[in-house]
Amino acid sequence: MTTPLSSSVPAPCTVPAFEPLRVRGARHRLRRALRRGRRAPALLLALTAAALAAAATGTGSSREEPLRAAATARARPPAAVPLVSAPVRIADAATVRLLRPGDRVDVIAAPPPTPGGESEARVVARGARVAAVPRPDASRADGTRVDGGALVVLSVPRSAAAELAGAGVTSQLAVTVC
């Protein structure tokens, strides 16, 4: 036989009323800290309390408006630049074999040296995304062309694509992985 649930539960008890707690000496704690030589923490505490009190009043100032404008400007993403696909022949085919779609590369153009002096290499495109690495040509057994190099397709802005095409005609191109 089972016993009813009401007999197994204890009777409710009441909580006695307590007087509010009063902490003695709380008013003078800051003064005592100053007298004992703890000026830096006491000053920091006082400045923090003043700053919180000033912030709680909600007084708007003209300095807050530029801060809000800067915060909303940071929240908006920059306008998207339309990208185009640019096929680029890289001088070193072994470097191209290391690339995978999605990699970021810098493209460097090295013009042929002039007879009177050295030519300086320059960066043509920074942070270009590798869109595709086409299969190598079948002109050699190892897949490289007779003139060397290998093709890679990069996603770049239109202005960078025009610069890459021009540099590819006059210089040898190399890539560095970002």
CSV table of N, CA and C in Angstrom, one decimal:
chain,number,residue,atom,x,y,z
A,1,MET,N,0.8,-1.2,0.0
A,1,MET,CA,0.0,0.0,0.0
A,1,MET,C,0.9,1.2,0.0
A,2,THR,N,0.4,2.2,-0.7
A,2,THR,CA,1.1,3.5,-0.7
A,2,THR,C,0.5,4.5,0.2
A,3,THR,N,1.4,5.4,0.7
A,3,THR,CA,0.9,6.4,1.6
A,3,THR,C,0.6,7.7,0.8
A,4,PRO,N,-0.3,8.5,1.1
A,4,PRO,CA,-0.6,9.7,0.4
A,4,PRO,C,0.6,10.6,0.4
A,5,LEU,N,0.8,11.4,-0.6
A,5,LEU,CA,1.9,12.4,-0.7
A,5,LEU,C,1.8,13.5,0.3
A,6,SER,N,0.7,13.9,0.7
A,6,SER,CA,0.6,15.0,1.7
A,6,SER,C,1.2,14.6,3.0
A,7,SER,N,1.2,13.4,3.4
A,7,SER,CA,1.7,13.0,4.7
A,7,SER,C,3.3,13.0,4.7
A,8,SER,N,3.9,12.8,3.5
A,8,SER,CA,5.4,12.7,3.4
A,8,SER,C,6.0,14.1,3.3
A,9,VAL,N,5.3,15.1,3.0
A,9,VAL,CA,5.9,16.5,2.8
A,9,VAL,C,5.8,17.2,4.1
A,10,PRO,N,6.9,17.8,4.6
A,10,PRO,CA,6.9,18.5,5.8
A,10,PRO,C,6.1,19.8,5.7
A,11,ALA,N,5.6,20.2,6.9
A,11,ALA,CA,4.8,21.4,6.9
A,11,ALA,C,5.6,22.6,6.6
A,12,PRO,N,5.1,23.6,6.0
A,12,PRO,CA,5.8,24.8,5.7
A,12,PRO,C,6.2,25.5,6.9
A,13,CYS,N,7.4,26.1,6.9
A,13,CYS,CA,7.9,26.9,8.0
A,13,CYS,C,8.0,28.3,7.6
A,14,THR,N,8.0,29.2,8.5
A,14,THR,CA,8.1,30.6,8.2
A,14,THR,C,9.5,31.1,8.6
A,15,VAL,N,9.9,32.1,7.8
A,15,VAL,CA,11.2,32.7,8.0
A,15,VAL,C,11.1,33.9,9.0
A,16,PRO,N,11.8,33.9,10.0
A,16,PRO,CA,11.6,35.0,11.0
A,16,PRO,C,12.1,36.4,10.3
A,17,ALA,N,11.5,37.4,10.7
A,17,ALA,CA,11.9,38.8,10.2
A,17,ALA,C,13.2,39.2,10.8
A,18,PHE,N,14.1,39.7,10.0
A,18,PHE,CA,15.4,40.2,10.4
A,18,PHE,C,15.4,41.7,10.3
A,19,GLU,N,16.2,42.3,11.1
A,19,GLU,CA,16.5,43.7,10.9
A,19,GLU,C,17.4,43.9,9.8
A,20,PRO,N,17.3,45.1,9.1
A,20,PRO,CA,18.3,45.3,8.0
A,20,PRO,C,19.7,45.4,8.5
A,21,LEU,N,20.6,44.9,7.7
A,21,LEU,CA,22.0,45.0,8.1
A,21,LEU,C,22.6,46.4,7.9
A,22,ARG,N,23.3,46.8,8.9
A,22,ARG,CA,24.0,48.1,8.8
A,22,ARG,C,25.5,47.9,8.9
A,23,VAL,N,26.2,48.4,7.9
A,23,VAL,CA,27.6,48.3,8.0
A,23,VAL,C,28.2,49.6,8.6
A,24,ARG,N,28.9,49.4,9.6
A,24,ARG,CA,29.4,50.6,10.3
A,24,ARG,C,30.7,51.0,9.7
A,25,GLY,N,30.9,52.3,9.6
A,25,GLY,CA,32.1,52.9,9.1
A,25,GLY,C,32.2,52.9,7.5
A,26,ALA,N,31.2,52.6,6.8
A,26,ALA,CA,31.3,52.6,5.4
A,26,ALA,C,31.4,53.9,4.8
A,27,ARG,N,30.9,55.0,5.5
A,27,ARG,CA,31.0,56.3,5.0
A,27,ARG,C,32.4,56.8,5.0
A,28,HIS,N,33.2,56.4,5.9
A,28,HIS,CA,34.5,57.0,6.1
A,28,HIS,C,35.6,56.1,5.5
A,29,ARG,N,35.3,55.1,4.8
A,29,ARG,CA,36.3,54.2,4.2
A,29,ARG,C,37.2,54.9,3.3
A,30,LEU,N,36.7,55.8,2.4
A,30,LEU,CA,37.5,56.5,1.5
A,30,LEU,C,38.5,57.5,2.2
A,31,ARG,N,38.0,58.1,3.2
A,31,ARG,CA,38.8,59.0,4.0
A,31,ARG,C,39.9,58.3,4.7
A,32,ARG,N,39.6,57.1,5.3
A,32,ARG,CA,40.6,56.3,5.9
A,32,ARG,C,41.7,55.8,5.0
A,33,ALA,N,41.3,55.5,3.7
A,33,ALA,CA,42.2,55.0,2.7
A,33,ALA,C,43.2,56.1,2.4
A,34,LEU,N,42.7,57.4,2.3
A,34,LEU,CA,43.5,58.5,2.0
A,34,LEU,C,44.5,58.8,3.1
A,35,ARG,N,44.0,58.6,4.3
A,35,ARG,CA,44.9,58.9,5.5
A,35,ARG,C,46.0,57.9,5.6
A,36,ARG,N,45.7,56.6,5.2
A,36,ARG,CA,46.7,55.5,5.4
A,36,ARG,C,47.7,55.5,4.3
A,37,GLY,N,47.7,56.4,3.3
A,37,GLY,CA,48.7,56.4,2.3
A,37,GLY,C,48.3,55.7,1.0
A,38,ARG,N,47.1,55.2,0.9
A,38,ARG,CA,46.6,54.5,-0.2
A,38,ARG,C,46.0,55.5,-1.2
A,39,ARG,N,46.7,56.5,-1.6
A,39,ARG,CA,46.1,57.6,-2.3
A,39,ARG,C,45.8,57.1,-3.8
A,40,ALA,N,46.6,56.4,-4.4
A,40,ALA,CA,46.4,56.0,-5.8
A,40,ALA,C,45.1,55.2,-6.0
A,41,PRO,N,44.9,54.1,-5.2
A,41,PRO,CA,43.7,53.3,-5.4
A,41,PRO,C,42.5,54.2,-5.0
A,42,ALA,N,42.6,55.0,-4.0
A,42,ALA,CA,41.4,55.8,-3.5
A,42,ALA,C,41.1,56.8,-4.6
A,43,LEU,N,42.1,57.4,-5.2
A,43,LEU,CA,41.9,58.4,-6.2
A,43,LEU,C,41.2,57.7,-7.5
A,44,LEU,N,41.7,56.6,-7.8
A,44,LEU,CA,41.2,55.8,-8.9
A,44,LEU,C,39.7,55.5,-8.7
A,45,LEU,N,39.4,55.1,-7.5
A,45,LEU,CA,38.0,54.7,-7.1
A,45,LEU,C,37.1,56.0,-7.2
A,46,ALA,N,37.6,57.1,-6.7
A,46,ALA,CA,36.8,58.3,-6.8
A,46,ALA,C,36.6,58.8,-8.2
A,47,LEU,N,37.6,58.7,-9.1
A,47,LEU,CA,37.5,59.1,-10.4
A,47,LEU,C,36.5,58.2,-11.2
A,48,THR,N,36.6,56.9,-10.9
A,48,THR,CA,35.7,55.9,-11.5
A,48,THR,C,34.3,56.2,-11.1
A,49,ALA,N,34.0,56.5,-9.9
A,49,ALA,CA,32.7,56.8,-9.4
A,49,ALA,C,32.2,58.1,-10.1
A,50,ALA,N,33.0,59.1,-10.2
A,50,ALA,CA,32.6,60.3,-10.9
A,50,ALA,C,32.3,60.1,-12.3
A,51,ALA,N,33.1,59.3,-13.0
A,51,ALA,CA,32.9,59.0,-14.4
A,51,ALA,C,31.6,58.3,-14.6
A,52,LEU,N,31.3,57.3,-13.7
A,52,LEU,CA,30.0,56.6,-13.8
A,52,LEU,C,28.8,57.4,-13.5
A,53,ALA,N,29.0,58.3,-12.6
A,53,ALA,CA,27.9,59.3,-12.3
A,53,ALA,C,27.6,60.2,-13.4
A,54,ALA,N,28.7,60.7,-14.1
A,54,ALA,CA,28.5,61.6,-15.2
A,54,ALA,C,27.9,60.8,-16.4
A,55,ALA,N,28.3,59.6,-16.6
A,55,ALA,CA,27.7,58.8,-17.7
A,55,ALA,C,26.2,58.4,-17.4
A,56,ALA,N,25.9,58.3,-16.2
A,56,ALA,CA,24.5,57.9,-15.8
A,56,ALA,C,23.5,59.0,-16.0
A,57,THR,N,24.0,60.3,-16.0
A,57,THR,CA,23.1,61.4,-16.1
A,57,THR,C,22.5,61.5,-17.6
A,58,GLY,N,23.3,60.9,-18.5
A,58,GLY,CA,22.8,60.9,-19.9
A,58,GLY,C,22.9,62.2,-20.6
A,59,THR,N,23.8,63.1,-20.2
A,59,THR,CA,23.9,64.4,-20.9
A,59,THR,C,24.6,64.1,-22.2
A,60,GLY,N,24.0,64.5,-23.3
A,60,GLY,CA,24.6,64.4,-24.6
A,60,GLY,C,25.6,65.5,-24.9
A,61,SER,N,26.7,65.3,-25.5
A,61,SER,CA,27.6,66.3,-25.8
A,61,SER,C,27.8,66.3,-27.3
A,62,SER,N,28.4,67.3,-27.8
A,62,SER,CA,28.7,67.4,-29.2
A,62,SER,C,29.8,66.5,-29.6
A,63,ARG,N,30.6,66.0,-28.6
A,63,ARG,CA,31.7,65.1,-28.9
A,63,ARG,C,31.2,63.7,-29.2
A,64,GLU,N,30.0,63.3,-28.7
A,64,GLU,CA,29.5,62.0,-28.9
A,64,GLU,C,29.0,61.8,-30.4
A,65,GLU,N,28.5,62.9,-31.0
A,65,GLU,CA,28.0,62.7,-32.4
A,65,GLU,C,29.0,62.2,-33.4
A,66,PRO,N,30.3,62.8,-33.4
A,66,PRO,CA,31.2,62.2,-34.4
A,66,PRO,C,31.6,60.8,-34.1
A,67,LEU,N,31.6,60.5,-32.8
A,67,LEU,CA,31.9,59.1,-32.4
A,67,LEU,C,30.9,58.1,-32.9
A,68,ARG,N,29.6,58.5,-32.8
A,68,ARG,CA,28.5,57.7,-33.3
A,68,ARG,C,28.6,57.5,-34.8
A,69,ALA,N,29.0,58.6,-35.5
A,69,ALA,CA,29.1,58.6,-37.0
A,69,ALA,C,30.2,57.7,-37.4
A,70,ALA,N,31.3,57.7,-36.7
A,70,ALA,CA,32.5,56.9,-37.0
A,70,ALA,C,32.1,55.4,-36.7
A,71,ALA,N,31.3,55.1,-35.7
A,71,ALA,CA,31.0,53.8,-35.4
A,71,ALA,C,30.0,53.2,-36.4
A,72,THR,N,29.1,54.0,-36.9
A,72,THR,CA,28.2,53.5,-38.0
A,72,THR,C,28.9,53.4,-39.3
A,73,ALA,N,29.9,54.2,-39.5
A,73,ALA,CA,30.7,54.1,-40.8
A,73,ALA,C,31.5,52.8,-40.7
A,74,ARG,N,32.1,52.4,-39.6
A,74,ARG,CA,32.8,51.2,-39.4
A,74,ARG,C,31.9,50.0,-39.6
A,75,ALA,N,30.6,50.1,-39.2
A,75,ALA,CA,29.7,49.0,-39.2
A,75,ALA,C,29.3,48.7,-40.7
A,76,ARG,N,29.3,49.7,-41.5
A,76,ARG,CA,28.9,49.4,-42.9
A,76,ARG,C,30.1,48.8,-43.7
A,77,PRO,N,29.8,47.8,-44.4
A,77,PRO,CA,30.9,47.2,-45.2
A,77,PRO,C,31.3,48.1,-46.4
A,78,PRO,N,32.5,48.1,-46.8
A,78,PRO,CA,32.9,48.9,-48.0
A,78,PRO,C,32.2,48.5,-49.2
A,79,ALA,N,32.1,49.4,-50.1
A,79,ALA,CA,31.4,49.1,-51.4
A,79,ALA,C,32.2,48.0,-52.1
A,80,ALA,N,31.5,47.0,-52.7
A,80,ALA,CA,32.2,45.9,-53.3
A,80,ALA,C,32.8,46.4,-54.7
A,81,VAL,N,34.0,46.0,-54.9
A,81,VAL,CA,34.6,46.3,-56.2
A,81,VAL,C,34.4,45.1,-57.1
A,82,PRO,N,33.9,45.4,-58.3
A,82,PRO,CA,33.6,44.2,-59.2
A,82,PRO,C,34.9,43.6,-59.7
A,83,LEU,N,35.0,42.3,-59.6
A,83,LEU,CA,36.2,41.5,-59.9
A,83,LEU,C,36.0,40.9,-61.3
A,84,VAL,N,37.2,40.8,-62.0
A,84,VAL,CA,37.2,40.1,-63.3
A,84,VAL,C,38.2,39.0,-63.2
A,85,SER,N,38.1,38.0,-64.1
A,85,SER,CA,39.1,36.9,-64.2
A,85,SER,C,40.2,37.3,-65.1
A,86,ALA,N,41.4,37.2,-64.6
A,86,ALA,CA,42.6,37.5,-65.5
A,86,ALA,C,43.5,36.3,-65.6
A,87,PRO,N,43.6,35.7,-66.8
A,87,PRO,CA,44.6,34.6,-67.0
A,87,PRO,C,46.0,35.2,-67.0
A,88,VAL,N,46.9,34.7,-66.2
A,88,VAL,CA,48.3,35.2,-66.1
A,88,VAL,C,49.2,34.0,-66.2
A,89,ARG,N,50.3,34.2,-67.1
A,89,ARG,CA,51.3,33.2,-67.2
A,89,ARG,C,52.5,33.5,-66.2
A,90,ILE,N,52.7,32.6,-65.3
A,90,ILE,CA,53.7,32.8,-64.3
A,90,ILE,C,55.0,32.1,-64.8
A,91,ALA,N,56.1,32.7,-64.7
A,91,ALA,CA,57.4,32.2,-65.2
A,91,ALA,C,57.8,30.9,-64.6
A,92,ASP,N,57.6,30.6,-63.4
A,92,ASP,CA,58.0,29.4,-62.7
A,92,ASP,C,56.8,28.4,-62.6
A,93,ALA,N,56.8,27.4,-63.4
A,93,ALA,CA,55.7,26.4,-63.4
A,93,ALA,C,55.6,25.7,-62.1
A,94,ALA,N,56.7,25.4,-61.4
A,94,ALA,CA,56.7,24.7,-60.1
A,94,ALA,C,55.9,25.5,-59.1
A,95,THR,N,56.0,26.8,-59.1
A,95,THR,CA,55.3,27.7,-58.2
A,95,THR,C,53.8,27.5,-58.4
A,96,VAL,N,53.4,27.5,-59.6
A,96,VAL,CA,52.0,27.4,-59.9
A,96,VAL,C,51.4,26.1,-59.4
A,97,ARG,N,52.2,25.0,-59.5
A,97,ARG,CA,51.7,23.7,-59.0
A,97,ARG,C,51.4,23.8,-57.5
A,98,LEU,N,52.0,24.7,-56.7
A,98,LEU,CA,51.7,24.9,-55.3
A,98,LEU,C,50.4,25.6,-55.0
A,99,LEU,N,49.9,26.3,-56.0
A,99,LEU,CA,48.7,27.1,-55.8
A,99,LEU,C,47.4,26.3,-55.9
A,100,ARG,N,46.4,26.7,-55.1
A,100,ARG,CA,45.1,26.1,-55.1
A,100,ARG,C,44.1,27.2,-55.2
A,101,PRO,N,42.9,26.9,-55.8
A,101,PRO,CA,41.8,28.0,-55.9
A,101,PRO,C,41.5,28.5,-54.5
A,102,GLY,N,41.4,29.8,-54.4
A,102,GLY,CA,41.1,30.4,-53.1
A,102,GLY,C,42.3,31.0,-52.4
A,103,ASP,N,43.5,30.6,-52.8
A,103,ASP,CA,44.8,31.2,-52.3
A,103,ASP,C,44.9,32.7,-52.6
A,104,ARG,N,45.5,33.4,-51.8
A,104,ARG,CA,45.8,34.9,-52.1
A,104,ARG,C,47.3,35.0,-52.4
A,105,VAL,N,47.5,35.7,-53.5
A,105,VAL,CA,48.9,35.9,-54.0
A,105,VAL,C,49.2,37.4,-54.3
A,106,ASP,N,50.4,37.7,-54.3
A,106,ASP,CA,50.9,39.0,-54.8
A,106,ASP,C,51.6,38.7,-56.1
A,107,VAL,N,51.4,39.4,-57.2
A,107,VAL,CA,52.0,39.2,-58.5
A,107,VAL,C,53.1,40.2,-58.6
A,108,ILE,N,54.3,39.7,-59.0
A,108,ILE,CA,55.5,40.6,-59.1
A,108,ILE,C,56.0,40.5,-60.6
A,109,ALA,N,56.3,41.7,-61.1
A,109,ALA,CA,56.8,41.7,-62.5
A,109,ALA,C,58.2,42.1,-62.5
A,110,ALA,N,59.0,41.2,-63.2
A,110,ALA,CA,60.5,41.5,-63.2
A,110,ALA,C,60.8,41.7,-64.7
A,111,PRO,N,61.1,42.9,-65.1
A,111,PRO,CA,61.4,43.1,-66.6
A,111,PRO,C,62.8,42.5,-66.9
A,112,PRO,N,63.1,42.2,-68.1
A,112,PRO,CA,64.4,41.7,-68.5
A,112,PRO,C,65.5,42.7,-68.2
A,113,PRO,N,66.7,42.3,-67.7
A,113,PRO,CA,67.7,43.3,-67.4
A,113,PRO,C,68.2,44.0,-68.7
A,114,THR,N,68.4,45.3,-68.5
A,114,THR,CA,68.9,46.1,-69.6
A,114,THR,C,70.4,46.0,-69.6
A,115,PRO,N,71.0,46.2,-70.8
A,115,PRO,CA,72.5,46.1,-70.9
A,115,PRO,C,73.3,47.0,-70.0
A,116,GLY,N,72.7,48.2,-69.8
A,116,GLY,CA,73.5,49.2,-69.0
A,116,GLY,C,73.3,49.1,-67.5
A,117,GLY,N,72.4,48.4,-67.0
A,117,GLY,CA,72.1,48.3,-65.6
A,117,GLY,C,71.1,47.3,-65.2
A,118,GLU,N,70.7,47.2,-64.0
A,118,GLU,CA,69.8,46.3,-63.5
A,118,GLU,C,68.4,46.9,-63.6
A,119,SER,N,67.4,46.1,-63.8
A,119,SER,CA,66.0,46.5,-63.8
A,119,SER,C,65.4,46.1,-62.4
A,120,GLU,N,64.4,46.9,-62.0
A,120,GLU,CA,63.9,46.7,-60.7
A,120,GLU,C,62.5,46.0,-60.8
A,121,ALA,N,62.3,45.0,-60.0
A,121,ALA,CA,61.0,44.3,-59.9
A,121,ALA,C,60.0,45.2,-59.2
A,122,ARG,N,58.7,45.0,-59.6
A,122,ARG,CA,57.6,45.8,-59.0
A,122,ARG,C,56.4,44.9,-58.7
A,123,VAL,N,55.6,45.2,-57.7
A,123,VAL,CA,54.4,44.5,-57.4
A,123,VAL,C,53.3,45.0,-58.3
A,124,VAL,N,52.7,44.1,-59.1
A,124,VAL,CA,51.7,44.5,-60.0
A,124,VAL,C,50.3,44.4,-59.4
A,125,ALA,N,50.0,43.3,-58.6
A,125,ALA,CA,48.8,43.1,-57.9
A,125,ALA,C,49.0,42.5,-56.6
A,126,ARG,N,48.3,43.1,-55.6
A,126,ARG,CA,48.4,42.6,-54.2
A,126,ARG,C,47.1,41.9,-53.8
A,127,GLY,N,47.3,40.8,-53.1
A,127,GLY,CA,46.2,40.0,-52.6
A,127,GLY,C,45.2,39.5,-53.6
A,128,ALA,N,45.6,39.2,-54.8
A,128,ALA,CA,44.8,38.6,-55.8
A,128,ALA,C,44.4,37.2,-55.4
A,129,ARG,N,43.1,36.9,-55.6
A,129,ARG,CA,42.6,35.5,-55.3
A,129,ARG,C,42.8,34.6,-56.5
A,130,VAL,N,43.3,33.4,-56.2
A,130,VAL,CA,43.4,32.4,-57.3
A,130,VAL,C,42.1,31.8,-57.6
A,131,ALA,N,41.6,32.0,-58.8
A,131,ALA,CA,40.3,31.5,-59.2
A,131,ALA,C,40.4,30.1,-59.7
A,132,ALA,N,41.4,29.8,-60.5
A,132,ALA,CA,41.6,28.5,-61.0
A,132,ALA,C,43.0,28.3,-61.4
A,133,VAL,N,43.4,27.0,-61.4
A,133,VAL,CA,44.7,26.6,-61.9
A,133,VAL,C,44.5,25.6,-63.0
A,134,PRO,N,44.4,26.0,-64.3
A,134,PRO,CA,44.1,25.1,-65.4
A,134,PRO,C,45.2,24.0,-65.4
A,135,ARG,N,44.7,22.9,-66.1
A,135,ARG,CA,45.7,21.8,-66.3
A,135,ARG,C,46.8,22.3,-67.1
A,136,PRO,N,48.0,21.7,-66.9
A,136,PRO,CA,49.1,22.1,-67.7
A,136,PRO,C,49.0,21.7,-69.1
A,137,ASP,N,49.7,22.5,-70.0
A,137,ASP,CA,49.7,22.1,-71.4
A,137,ASP,C,50.4,20.8,-71.6
A,138,ALA,N,50.1,20.1,-72.7
A,138,ALA,CA,50.7,18.8,-73.0
A,138,ALA,C,51.8,19.0,-73.9
A,139,SER,N,52.5,20.1,-74.0
A,139,SER,CA,53.6,20.3,-74.9
A,139,SER,C,54.9,19.6,-74.4
A,140,ARG,N,55.0,19.3,-73.1
A,140,ARG,CA,56.2,18.6,-72.6
A,140,ARG,C,55.7,17.5,-71.7
A,141,ALA,N,56.6,16.6,-71.4
A,141,ALA,CA,56.2,15.5,-70.5
A,141,ALA,C,55.8,15.9,-69.1
A,142,ASP,N,56.5,17.0,-68.6
A,142,ASP,CA,56.2,17.5,-67.3
A,142,ASP,C,55.1,18.5,-67.2
A,143,GLY,N,54.5,18.8,-68.4
A,143,GLY,CA,53.4,19.7,-68.4
A,143,GLY,C,53.7,21.2,-68.6
A,144,THR,N,55.0,21.6,-68.7
A,144,THR,CA,55.3,23.0,-68.9
A,144,THR,C,55.4,23.3,-70.3
A,145,ARG,N,55.3,24.5,-70.6
A,145,ARG,CA,55.4,25.0,-72.0
A,145,ARG,C,56.9,25.0,-72.4
A,146,VAL,N,57.2,25.1,-73.7
A,146,VAL,CA,58.5,25.2,-74.2
A,146,VAL,C,59.2,26.5,-73.7
A,147,ASP,N,58.4,27.6,-73.6
A,147,ASP,CA,59.0,28.8,-73.2
A,147,ASP,C,59.0,28.9,-71.6
A,148,GLY,N,58.6,27.9,-70.9
A,148,GLY,CA,58.5,27.9,-69.5
A,148,GLY,C,57.3,28.6,-69.0
A,149,GLY,N,57.0,28.3,-67.7
A,149,GLY,CA,55.9,29.0,-67.1
A,149,GLY,C,54.6,28.2,-67.1
A,150,ALA,N,53.6,28.7,-66.4
A,150,ALA,CA,52.3,28.0,-66.4
A,150,ALA,C,51.2,29.0,-66.1
A,151,LEU,N,50.0,28.7,-66.5
A,151,LEU,CA,48.9,29.6,-66.5
A,151,LEU,C,48.2,29.5,-65.2
A,152,VAL,N,47.7,30.6,-64.7
A,152,VAL,CA,46.9,30.7,-63.5
A,152,VAL,C,45.8,31.8,-63.7
A,153,VAL,N,44.6,31.5,-63.2
A,153,VAL,CA,43.5,32.5,-63.4
A,153,VAL,C,43.3,33.2,-62.1
A,154,LEU,N,43.4,34.6,-62.0
A,154,LEU,CA,43.3,35.3,-60.8
A,154,LEU,C,42.0,36.2,-60.9
A,155,SER,N,41.4,36.4,-59.7
A,155,SER,CA,40.2,37.3,-59.6
A,155,SER,C,40.8,38.6,-59.1
A,156,VAL,N,40.7,39.7,-59.9
A,156,VAL,CA,41.3,41.0,-59.5
A,156,VAL,C,40.3,42.1,-60.0
A,157,PRO,N,40.4,43.3,-59.5
A,157,PRO,CA,39.7,44.4,-60.1
A,157,PRO,C,40.1,44.7,-61.5
A,158,ARG,N,39.2,45.3,-62.3
A,158,ARG,CA,39.4,45.5,-63.7
A,158,ARG,C,40.7,46.3,-63.9
A,159,SER,N,41.0,47.3,-63.1
A,159,SER,CA,42.3,48.1,-63.3
A,159,SER,C,43.5,47.2,-63.1
A,160,ALA,N,43.5,46.3,-62.1
A,160,ALA,CA,44.6,45.5,-61.9
A,160,ALA,C,44.7,44.4,-63.1
A,161,ALA,N,43.6,44.0,-63.6
A,161,ALA,CA,43.7,43.1,-64.7
A,161,ALA,C,44.4,43.7,-66.0
A,162,ALA,N,44.1,44.9,-66.2
A,162,ALA,CA,44.8,45.6,-67.3
A,162,ALA,C,46.2,45.8,-67.1
A,163,GLU,N,46.6,46.1,-65.8
A,163,GLU,CA,48.0,46.2,-65.5
A,163,GLU,C,48.7,44.8,-65.6
A,164,LEU,N,48.0,43.8,-65.2
A,164,LEU,CA,48.6,42.4,-65.2
A,164,LEU,C,48.9,42.0,-66.7
A,165,ALA,N,47.9,42.3,-67.6
A,165,ALA,CA,48.1,42.0,-69.0
A,165,ALA,C,49.2,42.7,-69.6
A,166,GLY,N,49.4,44.0,-69.3
A,166,GLY,CA,50.5,44.8,-69.8
A,166,GLY,C,51.8,44.3,-69.3
A,167,ALA,N,51.9,44.0,-68.0
A,167,ALA,CA,53.1,43.5,-67.4
A,167,ALA,C,53.5,42.1,-67.9
A,168,GLY,N,52.5,41.3,-68.2
A,168,GLY,CA,52.8,40.0,-68.7
A,168,GLY,C,53.4,40.0,-70.1
A,169,VAL,N,53.2,41.0,-70.9
A,169,VAL,CA,53.8,41.2,-72.2
A,169,VAL,C,55.3,41.6,-72.1
A,170,THR,N,55.6,42.5,-71.2
A,170,THR,CA,56.9,43.1,-71.1
A,170,THR,C,57.8,42.5,-70.1
A,171,SER,N,57.3,41.7,-69.1
A,171,SER,CA,58.1,41.2,-68.0
A,171,SER,C,57.8,39.7,-67.7
A,172,GLN,N,58.6,39.1,-67.0
A,172,GLN,CA,58.3,37.8,-66.4
A,172,GLN,C,57.6,38.0,-65.1
A,173,LEU,N,56.5,37.2,-64.9
A,173,LEU,CA,55.7,37.4,-63.7
A,173,LEU,C,56.0,36.2,-62.7
A,174,ALA,N,56.0,36.6,-61.4
A,174,ALA,CA,56.2,35.6,-60.3
A,174,ALA,C,55.1,35.9,-59.3
A,175,VAL,N,54.8,34.9,-58.5
A,175,VAL,CA,53.8,35.1,-57.4
A,175,VAL,C,54.4,34.8,-56.1
A,176,THR,N,53.9,35.4,-55.0
A,176,THR,CA,54.2,35.1,-53.7
A,176,THR,C,52.9,34.8,-53.0
A,177,VAL,N,52.8,33.8,-52.2
A,177,VAL,CA,51.6,33.4,-51.5
A,177,VAL,C,51.5,34.3,-50.2
A,178,CYS,N,50.3,34.9,-50.1
A,178,CYS,CA,50.1,35.8,-48.9
A,178,CYS,C,49.6,35.0,-47.7
